[in-house]
XYZ file of C-alpha atoms in Angstrom:
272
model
C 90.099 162.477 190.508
C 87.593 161.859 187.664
C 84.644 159.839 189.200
C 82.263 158.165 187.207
C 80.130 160.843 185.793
C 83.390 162.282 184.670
C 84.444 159.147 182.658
C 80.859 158.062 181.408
C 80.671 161.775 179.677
C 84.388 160.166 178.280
C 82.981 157.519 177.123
C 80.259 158.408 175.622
C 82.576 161.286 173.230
C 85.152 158.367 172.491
C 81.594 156.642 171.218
C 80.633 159.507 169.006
C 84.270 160.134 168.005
C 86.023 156.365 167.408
C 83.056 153.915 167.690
C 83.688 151.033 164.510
C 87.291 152.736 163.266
C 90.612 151.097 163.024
C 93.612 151.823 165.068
C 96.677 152.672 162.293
C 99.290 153.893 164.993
C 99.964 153.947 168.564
C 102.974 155.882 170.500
C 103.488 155.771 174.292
C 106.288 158.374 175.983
C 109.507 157.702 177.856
C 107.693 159.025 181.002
C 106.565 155.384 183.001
C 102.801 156.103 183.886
C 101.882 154.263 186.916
C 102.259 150.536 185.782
C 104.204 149.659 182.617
C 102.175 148.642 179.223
C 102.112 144.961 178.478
C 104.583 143.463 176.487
C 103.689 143.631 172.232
C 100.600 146.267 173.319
C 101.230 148.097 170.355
C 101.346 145.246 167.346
C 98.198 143.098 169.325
C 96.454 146.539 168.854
C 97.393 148.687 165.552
C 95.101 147.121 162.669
C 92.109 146.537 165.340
C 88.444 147.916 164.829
C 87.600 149.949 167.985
C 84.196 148.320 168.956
C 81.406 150.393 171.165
C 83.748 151.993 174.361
C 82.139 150.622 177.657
C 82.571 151.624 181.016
C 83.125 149.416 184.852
C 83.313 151.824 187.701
C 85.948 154.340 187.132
C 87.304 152.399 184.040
C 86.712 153.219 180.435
C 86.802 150.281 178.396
C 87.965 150.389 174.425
C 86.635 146.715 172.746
C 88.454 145.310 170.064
C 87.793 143.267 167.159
C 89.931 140.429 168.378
C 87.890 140.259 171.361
C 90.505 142.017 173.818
C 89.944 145.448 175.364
C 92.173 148.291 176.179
C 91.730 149.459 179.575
C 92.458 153.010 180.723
C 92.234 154.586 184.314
C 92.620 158.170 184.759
C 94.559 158.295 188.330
C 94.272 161.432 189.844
C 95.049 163.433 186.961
C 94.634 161.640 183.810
C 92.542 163.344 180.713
C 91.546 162.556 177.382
C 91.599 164.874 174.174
C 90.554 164.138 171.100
C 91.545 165.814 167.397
C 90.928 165.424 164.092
C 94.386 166.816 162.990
C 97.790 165.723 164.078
C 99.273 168.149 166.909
C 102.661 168.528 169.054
C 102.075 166.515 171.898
C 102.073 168.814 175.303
C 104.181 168.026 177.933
C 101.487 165.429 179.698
C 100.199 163.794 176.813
C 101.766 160.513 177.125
C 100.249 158.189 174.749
C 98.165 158.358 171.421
C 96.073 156.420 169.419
C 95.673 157.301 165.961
C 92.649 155.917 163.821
C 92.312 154.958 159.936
C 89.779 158.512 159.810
C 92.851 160.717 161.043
C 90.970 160.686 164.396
C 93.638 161.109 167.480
C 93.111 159.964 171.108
C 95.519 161.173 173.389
C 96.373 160.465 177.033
C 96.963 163.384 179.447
C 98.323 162.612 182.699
C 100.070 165.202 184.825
C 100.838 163.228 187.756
C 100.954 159.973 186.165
C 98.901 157.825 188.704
C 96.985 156.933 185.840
C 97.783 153.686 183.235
C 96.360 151.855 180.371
C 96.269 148.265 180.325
C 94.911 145.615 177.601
C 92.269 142.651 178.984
C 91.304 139.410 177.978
C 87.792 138.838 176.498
C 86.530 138.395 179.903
C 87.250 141.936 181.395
C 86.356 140.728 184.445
C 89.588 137.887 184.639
C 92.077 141.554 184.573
C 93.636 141.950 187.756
C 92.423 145.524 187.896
C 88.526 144.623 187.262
C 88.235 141.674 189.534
C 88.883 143.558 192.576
C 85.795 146.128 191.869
C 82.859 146.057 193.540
C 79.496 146.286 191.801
C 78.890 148.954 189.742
C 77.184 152.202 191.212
C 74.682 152.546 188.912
C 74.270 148.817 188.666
C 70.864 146.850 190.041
C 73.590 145.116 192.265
C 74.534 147.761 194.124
C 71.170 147.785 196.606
C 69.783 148.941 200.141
C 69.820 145.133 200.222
C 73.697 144.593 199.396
C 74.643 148.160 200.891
C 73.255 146.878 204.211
C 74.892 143.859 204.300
C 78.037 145.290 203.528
C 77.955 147.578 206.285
C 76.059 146.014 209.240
C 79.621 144.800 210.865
C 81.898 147.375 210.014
C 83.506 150.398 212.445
C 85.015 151.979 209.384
C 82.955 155.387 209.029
C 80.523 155.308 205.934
C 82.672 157.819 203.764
C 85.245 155.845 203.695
C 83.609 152.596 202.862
C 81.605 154.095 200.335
C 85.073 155.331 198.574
C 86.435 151.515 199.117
C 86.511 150.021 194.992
C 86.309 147.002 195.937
C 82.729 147.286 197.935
C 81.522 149.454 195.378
C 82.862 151.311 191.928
C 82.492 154.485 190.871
C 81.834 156.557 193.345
C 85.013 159.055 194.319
C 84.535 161.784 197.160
C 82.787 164.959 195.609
C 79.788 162.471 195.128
C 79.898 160.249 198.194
C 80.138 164.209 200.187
C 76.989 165.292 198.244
C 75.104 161.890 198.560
C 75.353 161.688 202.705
C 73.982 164.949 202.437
C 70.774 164.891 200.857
C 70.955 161.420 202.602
C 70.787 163.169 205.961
C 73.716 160.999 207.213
C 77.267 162.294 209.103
C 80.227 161.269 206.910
C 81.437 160.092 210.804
C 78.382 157.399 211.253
C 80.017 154.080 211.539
C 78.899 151.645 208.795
C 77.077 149.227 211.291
C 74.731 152.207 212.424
C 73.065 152.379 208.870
C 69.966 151.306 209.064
C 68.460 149.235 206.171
C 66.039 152.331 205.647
C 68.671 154.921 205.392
C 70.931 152.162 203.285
C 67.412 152.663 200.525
C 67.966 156.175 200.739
C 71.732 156.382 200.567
C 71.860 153.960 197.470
C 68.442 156.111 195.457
C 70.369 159.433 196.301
C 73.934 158.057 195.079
C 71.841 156.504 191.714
C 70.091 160.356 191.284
C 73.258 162.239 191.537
C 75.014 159.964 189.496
C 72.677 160.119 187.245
C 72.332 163.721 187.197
C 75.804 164.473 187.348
C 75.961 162.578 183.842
C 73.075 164.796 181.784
C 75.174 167.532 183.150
C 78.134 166.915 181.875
C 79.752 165.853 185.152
C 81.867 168.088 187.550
C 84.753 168.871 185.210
C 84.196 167.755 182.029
C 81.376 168.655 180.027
C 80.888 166.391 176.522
C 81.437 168.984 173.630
C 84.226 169.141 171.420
C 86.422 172.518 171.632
C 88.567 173.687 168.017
C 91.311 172.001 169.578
C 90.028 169.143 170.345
C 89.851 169.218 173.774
C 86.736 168.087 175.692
C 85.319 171.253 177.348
C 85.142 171.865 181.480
C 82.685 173.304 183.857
C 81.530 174.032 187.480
C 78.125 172.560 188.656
C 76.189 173.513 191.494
C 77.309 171.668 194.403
C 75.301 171.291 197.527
C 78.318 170.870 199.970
C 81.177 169.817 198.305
C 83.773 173.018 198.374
C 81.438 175.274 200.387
C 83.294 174.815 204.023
C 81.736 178.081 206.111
C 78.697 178.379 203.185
C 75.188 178.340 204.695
C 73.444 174.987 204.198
C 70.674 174.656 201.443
C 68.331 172.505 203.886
C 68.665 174.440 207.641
C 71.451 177.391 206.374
C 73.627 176.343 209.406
C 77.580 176.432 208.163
C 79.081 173.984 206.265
C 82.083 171.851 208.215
C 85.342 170.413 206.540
C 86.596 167.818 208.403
C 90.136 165.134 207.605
C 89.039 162.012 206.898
C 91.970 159.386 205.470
C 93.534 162.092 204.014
C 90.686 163.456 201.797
C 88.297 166.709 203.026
C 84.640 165.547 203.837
C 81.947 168.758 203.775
C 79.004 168.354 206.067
C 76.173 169.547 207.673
C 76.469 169.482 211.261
C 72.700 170.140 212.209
C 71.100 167.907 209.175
C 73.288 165.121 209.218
C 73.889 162.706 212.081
């Protein structure tokens, strides 16, 4: 699943690409993606000025003239292409957007757990938004707020770091190589986080994030291919995908372990 690295590095090439150009055309499939569009989508947005794309968690954000915003989540699945020339849709590009320029923005979604949606002014009023948490990279999410979030809970740490709704962005190749540099078992309980390590936890998550983004992030890197596809690459990971590998810190052997039905990679000896 794209995480938030993954749809920043979106968002900044639908900036560079459709930033301040008008939508002339829209077309959405047969194939239902995960919730239906709403009703007159495509007249409230063909003849709309795309405004400066913005970004809440996971979300990528496309501001409109009239003050509305088309909303668009990427499920497990979903990608975005853009091309400068009109091409036969593939098999999982489900929706386009086609701009005054000739631009075209087209929806990918093999599995179709992804959907686009169109807010009110107040993005945060959509039923999608309000349930988010704060922001990952945001001065909200702190060892202060992290802490207080967690000093009650039995759920293990992983999975309440993966929980939207306590905070957004973060999916679980980044919340694997956080607790790692973090020093802390994806197993600790959520109550035994200290403040301290909650100060760690929340300046690692920031630095990866951060990272991740001037790199490109995991799988898509922000350059435009002939076709028009945004290109893809591998970074270095420190544990994420390296079950058996020797551990950068103490080179004991990486463990995969179950964990709600997603793979958590740790370091048995360095994290506890």
């Amino acid at each position: 699943m794209p995480e938030l690295p993954e749809v920043e590095t979106i968002r900044k090439a639908l900036e560079k690409q459709i930033a301040y150009k008008k939508i002339i055309d829209f077309y959405i499939g047969n194939k239902k993606l995960r919730f239906n569009l709403p009703e007159n989508f495509k007249q409230l947005v063909i003849g709309q000025i795309v405004m400066k794309p913005l970004r809440v968690g996971k979300f990528c954000l496309l501001p409109l003239c009239s003050g509305k915003k088309i909303l668009v989540h990427l499920g497990m699945s979903g990608k975005i292409k853009i091309t400068t020339f009109k091409t036969k849709l593939d098999t999982h590009d489900h929706a386009f957007i086609k701009f005054d320029d000739g631009t075209f923005v087209i929806y990918n979604d093999q599995r179709r757990f992804g959907f686009i949606d169109l807010t009110e002014e107040d993005i945060f009023t959509n039923k999608f938004i309000k349930k988010l948490g704060p922001d990952s990279l945001s001065e909200k999410f702190n060892d202060m707020y992290l802490h207080r979030m967690l000093k009650y809970k039995e759920r293990k740490i992983k999975n309440i770091l993966l929980d939207q709704s306590i905070v957004a962005g973060l999916g679980n190749i980044y919340v694997n190589e956080a607790l790692h540099i973090s020093k802390i078992s994806p197993n600790r309980k959520g109550r035994n986080v200290s403040l301290i390590k909650c100060y760690e936890l929340v300046k690692n998550i920031k630095n990866i994030l951060k990272n991740a983004i001037k790199a490109g992030g995991t799988t898509i890197k922000d350059h435009m291919q002939p076709d028009g596809n945004l290109g893809y690459f591998k970074q270095k990971l420190r544990v994420y995908g390296r079950s058996g590998c020797k551990c950068i810190m103490c080179k004991a052997k990486i463990k995969e372990i179950k964990q709600s039905g997603r793979t958590s990679f740790y370091c048995g000896v360095c994290q506890r």
